[in-house]
Amino acid sequence: MRLLLIEDNVPLADELTALFTQHGYAVDWCTDGRDAAVMATSEPFDVIVLDLGLPGRPGLTLLEQWRADGLDIPILILTARSSWSERITGLRAGADDYLPKPFHPDELILRLQALVRRRHGQRPSPTISVAGVVLDENGQSAWRASNETPVNLTRAEFAILRYLMLHPDHVIAKDRLLDHLYDSEHDRNPNVVEVHINHLRQKLGRGVIVTQRGQGYRFGGDATAA
């Protein structure tokens, strides 16, 4: 999943980037509100983490403008402004969630997972369950409901499977998959995607990801072919 982090505190941003990457997010980071205004609408992000006290352009102004322009990406405000009136202002401006600093990293990750799951119609749970396959976001493991034996996934395998499971009725082009798996600074090798998908098929069954020739990939569910 592609995450835009907008935070001008460099040490905190470094810690957050490491945390998000550990949990399967591809992170783009900017420190200035003017840069954030452009990035949020020019790249296919899945979720935004927004500080309010930004140079260049305030975070609240960005949020109001994005919502006025129809940007519907889930946005979590992460800020030192913790009074109830400031929380209400942020939520009224269009934030999907509001977490004041200081915060616990686990709470932040759980809130992000809930935002993404809710956007894609998943029930509130630490797992994503689609068509007989269960994905544990915290453990980065998956299993087929027919045998319930979990298999561990690499970070890339987890990211690919999560994205496909959150879009189960869609054929995902390889370029689109790359857009949501890697940040803007990452070298993108389309052949690597095929390698990771083959590994997922070996672990969960060949039919778990279906190749639509000339189009891309779609989630196949609990396939019986091993």
Short mmCIF file of C-alpha atoms in Angstrom, two decimals:
data_model
loop_
_atom_site.label_atom_id
_atom_site.label_comp_id
_atom_site.label_asym_id
_atom_site.label_seq_id
_atom_site.Cartn_x
_atom_site.Cartn_y
_atom_site.Cartn_z
CA MET A 1 0.00 0.00 0.00
CA ARG A 2 1.26 3.46 -0.91
CA LEU A 3 1.42 5.92 2.01
CA LEU A 4 2.10 9.67 1.91
CA LEU A 5 3.70 10.96 5.12
CA ILE A 6 3.57 14.74 5.58
CA GLU A 7 5.71 15.62 8.60
CA ASP A 8 8.33 18.37 9.07
CA ASN A 9 9.99 16.83 12.14
CA VAL A 10 12.85 14.93 10.49
CA PRO A 11 13.77 12.53 13.36
CA LEU A 12 10.10 11.63 13.85
CA ALA A 13 9.58 11.19 10.11
CA ASP A 14 12.56 8.82 9.97
CA GLU A 15 11.05 6.73 12.76
CA LEU A 16 7.63 6.72 11.13
CA THR A 17 9.02 5.76 7.75
CA ALA A 18 10.78 2.76 9.29
CA LEU A 19 7.62 1.79 11.18
CA PHE A 20 5.37 2.02 8.12
CA THR A 21 7.85 0.17 5.91
CA GLN A 22 8.05 -2.63 8.48
CA HIS A 23 4.28 -3.04 8.19
CA GLY A 24 4.21 -3.28 4.42
CA TYR A 25 3.66 0.33 3.34
CA ALA A 26 5.62 2.04 0.58
CA VAL A 27 6.29 5.49 2.02
CA ASP A 28 6.72 8.83 0.28
CA TRP A 29 7.66 11.65 2.64
CA CYS A 30 7.50 15.42 2.31
CA THR A 31 8.06 18.19 4.85
CA ASP A 32 6.43 21.19 3.19
CA GLY A 33 2.72 21.87 2.72
CA ARG A 34 3.24 23.20 -0.80
CA ASP A 35 4.95 20.00 -1.93
CA ALA A 36 2.29 17.91 -0.20
CA ALA A 37 -0.48 19.72 -2.09
CA VAL A 38 1.02 18.51 -5.38
CA MET A 39 2.09 15.02 -4.33
CA ALA A 40 -1.27 14.00 -2.88
CA THR A 41 -3.02 14.56 -6.20
CA SER A 42 -0.30 13.37 -8.58
CA GLU A 43 0.47 9.92 -7.13
CA PRO A 44 -1.89 6.98 -6.41
CA PHE A 45 -1.72 6.95 -2.62
CA ASP A 46 -3.83 4.59 -0.51
CA VAL A 47 -3.63 6.57 2.73
CA ILE A 48 -2.19 9.89 3.99
CA VAL A 49 -0.69 10.68 7.41
CA LEU A 50 -0.86 14.46 7.90
CA ASP A 51 0.76 16.79 10.42
CA LEU A 52 -1.00 20.13 10.89
CA GLY A 53 1.89 22.45 11.77
CA LEU A 54 3.65 22.53 8.40
CA PRO A 55 5.82 25.16 6.71
CA GLY A 56 4.62 26.53 3.40
CA ARG A 57 0.96 25.65 3.86
CA PRO A 58 -0.90 24.54 7.01
CA GLY A 59 -2.10 20.96 7.18
CA LEU A 60 -5.68 21.96 7.91
CA THR A 61 -5.76 24.15 4.79
CA LEU A 62 -4.45 21.24 2.73
CA LEU A 63 -7.10 18.93 4.13
CA GLU A 64 -9.94 21.35 3.40
CA GLN A 65 -8.71 21.93 -0.13
CA TRP A 66 -8.30 18.22 -0.89
CA ARG A 67 -11.80 17.42 0.29
CA ALA A 68 -13.25 20.39 -1.63
CA ASP A 69 -11.52 19.05 -4.76
CA GLY A 70 -13.00 15.58 -4.24
CA LEU A 71 -9.89 13.76 -3.00
CA ASP A 72 -11.30 10.80 -1.07
CA ILE A 73 -8.09 9.10 0.12
CA PRO A 74 -8.27 8.16 3.83
CA ILE A 75 -6.42 10.79 5.88
CA LEU A 76 -5.18 10.41 9.44
CA ILE A 77 -4.09 13.57 11.25
CA LEU A 78 -1.03 13.04 13.45
CA THR A 79 -0.33 16.20 15.42
CA ALA A 80 0.68 17.72 18.75
CA ARG A 81 -2.60 19.66 18.78
CA SER A 82 -4.58 17.56 21.21
CA SER A 83 -7.47 19.64 22.56
CA TRP A 84 -10.99 18.43 21.92
CA SER A 85 -11.81 21.57 19.90
CA GLU A 86 -8.83 20.99 17.59
CA ARG A 87 -9.83 17.36 17.11
CA ILE A 88 -13.36 18.39 16.17
CA THR A 89 -12.02 20.98 13.75
CA GLY A 90 -9.80 18.40 12.05
CA LEU A 91 -12.57 15.82 11.74
CA ARG A 92 -15.03 18.41 10.44
CA ALA A 93 -12.49 19.46 7.82
CA GLY A 94 -12.56 15.92 6.43
CA ALA A 95 -10.05 13.83 8.38
CA ASP A 96 -10.96 10.17 8.75
CA ASP A 97 -9.09 9.86 12.04
CA TYR A 98 -7.15 12.05 14.47
CA LEU A 99 -4.29 10.89 16.68
CA PRO A 100 -2.48 13.36 18.95
CA LYS A 101 1.24 13.20 19.74
CA PRO A 102 2.74 11.53 21.68
CA PHE A 103 1.28 8.24 20.49
CA HIS A 104 1.98 4.53 20.69
CA PRO A 105 3.27 3.04 17.40
CA ASP A 106 0.95 0.03 17.67
CA GLU A 107 -2.09 2.29 17.97
CA LEU A 108 -1.05 4.25 14.91
CA ILE A 109 -0.62 1.09 12.82
CA LEU A 110 -3.95 -0.33 13.97
CA ARG A 111 -5.73 2.91 13.13
CA LEU A 112 -4.18 2.94 9.64
CA GLN A 113 -5.15 -0.68 9.05
CA ALA A 114 -8.72 0.07 10.14
CA LEU A 115 -8.94 3.05 7.75
CA VAL A 116 -7.76 0.99 4.78
CA ARG A 117 -9.99 -1.99 5.62
CA ARG A 118 -13.03 0.25 6.05
CA ARG A 119 -12.40 1.92 2.71
CA HIS A 120 -12.49 -1.48 1.02
CA GLY A 121 -15.52 -2.81 2.86
CA GLN A 122 -13.68 -5.15 5.21
CA ARG A 123 -14.97 -5.76 8.72
CA PRO A 124 -12.99 -4.35 11.68
CA SER A 125 -10.56 -7.16 12.40
CA PRO A 126 -6.80 -7.77 12.48
CA THR A 127 -7.26 -10.05 9.49
CA ILE A 128 -8.50 -9.60 5.93
CA SER A 129 -10.66 -12.49 4.76
CA VAL A 130 -11.68 -12.85 1.11
CA ALA A 131 -12.87 -15.91 -0.81
CA GLY A 132 -11.49 -18.46 1.62
CA VAL A 133 -8.07 -16.86 2.13
CA VAL A 134 -7.16 -15.09 5.38
CA LEU A 135 -4.38 -12.52 5.70
CA ASP A 136 -3.02 -11.55 9.12
CA GLU A 137 -1.80 -7.96 8.80
CA ASN A 138 0.06 -7.90 12.11
CA GLY A 139 1.78 -11.26 11.68
CA GLN A 140 2.26 -10.87 7.92
CA SER A 141 1.11 -14.42 7.36
CA ALA A 142 -1.73 -16.00 5.40
CA TRP A 143 -3.66 -19.24 5.23
CA ARG A 144 -6.43 -20.94 3.31
CA ALA A 145 -9.59 -21.43 5.34
CA SER A 146 -9.76 -25.01 4.10
CA ASN A 147 -6.66 -26.05 6.06
CA GLU A 148 -5.95 -23.12 8.45
CA THR A 149 -2.19 -23.69 8.33
CA PRO A 150 -0.52 -20.24 8.29
CA VAL A 151 2.47 -19.53 6.07
CA ASN A 152 4.84 -16.64 6.66
CA LEU A 153 5.17 -14.04 3.92
CA THR A 154 8.03 -11.79 2.97
CA ARG A 155 7.34 -8.07 3.09
CA ALA A 156 6.87 -7.90 -0.70
CA GLU A 157 4.64 -10.99 -0.80
CA PHE A 158 2.52 -9.56 2.00
CA ALA A 159 2.18 -6.20 0.23
CA ILE A 160 1.14 -7.78 -3.07
CA LEU A 161 -1.36 -10.17 -1.52
CA ARG A 162 -2.89 -7.44 0.66
CA TYR A 163 -3.40 -5.14 -2.31
CA LEU A 164 -5.00 -7.85 -4.45
CA MET A 165 -7.25 -9.01 -1.59
CA LEU A 166 -8.46 -5.44 -1.02
CA HIS A 167 -9.42 -5.30 -4.73
CA PRO A 168 -10.83 -8.82 -5.23
CA ASP A 169 -13.11 -7.96 -8.15
CA HIS A 170 -10.52 -6.10 -10.16
CA VAL A 171 -7.83 -7.06 -12.62
CA ILE A 172 -4.74 -5.14 -11.50
CA ALA A 173 -2.27 -4.17 -14.19
CA LYS A 174 1.38 -4.76 -13.35
CA ASP A 175 2.13 -1.02 -13.63
CA ARG A 176 -0.67 -0.22 -11.20
CA LEU A 177 0.60 -2.86 -8.79
CA LEU A 178 4.07 -1.32 -8.97
CA ASP A 179 2.60 2.14 -8.30
CA HIS A 180 1.07 0.93 -5.05
CA LEU A 181 3.98 -1.21 -3.89
CA TYR A 182 6.92 1.16 -4.30
CA ASP A 183 7.60 4.74 -3.33
CA SER A 184 8.65 7.32 -5.92
CA GLU A 185 12.37 6.81 -5.20
CA HIS A 186 12.35 3.01 -5.55
CA ASP A 187 13.65 1.28 -8.68
CA ARG A 188 10.73 -0.60 -10.21
CA ASN A 189 11.46 -3.91 -11.89
CA PRO A 190 8.30 -5.48 -13.34
CA ASN A 191 9.96 -8.92 -13.38
CA VAL A 192 10.26 -8.85 -9.58
CA VAL A 193 6.46 -8.76 -9.29
CA GLU A 194 6.18 -12.02 -11.20
CA VAL A 195 8.77 -13.64 -8.94
CA HIS A 196 6.86 -12.68 -5.79
CA ILE A 197 3.55 -13.82 -7.27
CA ASN A 198 5.06 -17.21 -8.13
CA HIS A 199 6.24 -17.51 -4.52
CA LEU A 200 2.72 -16.72 -3.28
CA ARG A 201 1.31 -19.42 -5.57
CA GLN A 202 3.79 -21.93 -4.18
CA LYS A 203 2.75 -21.07 -0.62
CA LEU A 204 -1.04 -20.73 -1.06
CA GLY A 205 -1.90 -22.62 -4.25
CA ARG A 206 -1.49 -21.77 -7.92
CA GLY A 207 -4.98 -20.38 -8.24
CA VAL A 208 -4.65 -17.81 -5.44
CA ILE A 209 -3.53 -15.21 -8.01
CA VAL A 210 -4.80 -15.50 -11.57
CA THR A 211 -2.92 -14.04 -14.53
CA GLN A 212 -5.15 -12.31 -17.07
CA ARG A 213 -2.90 -12.31 -20.12
CA GLY A 214 -2.25 -8.86 -21.48
CA GLN A 215 -4.17 -7.25 -18.60
CA GLY A 216 -2.62 -8.08 -15.23
CA TYR A 217 -3.51 -10.08 -12.13
CA ARG A 218 -6.59 -10.73 -10.03
CA PHE A 219 -7.14 -12.41 -6.70
CA GLY A 220 -8.37 -15.97 -7.17
CA GLY A 221 -9.18 -17.04 -3.61
CA ASP A 222 -8.83 -20.49 -2.05
CA ALA A 223 -7.76 -22.51 -5.05
CA THR A 224 -7.54 -26.27 -4.81
CA ALA A 225 -4.59 -26.61 -7.18
CA ALA A 226 -1.37 -26.71 -5.20
#
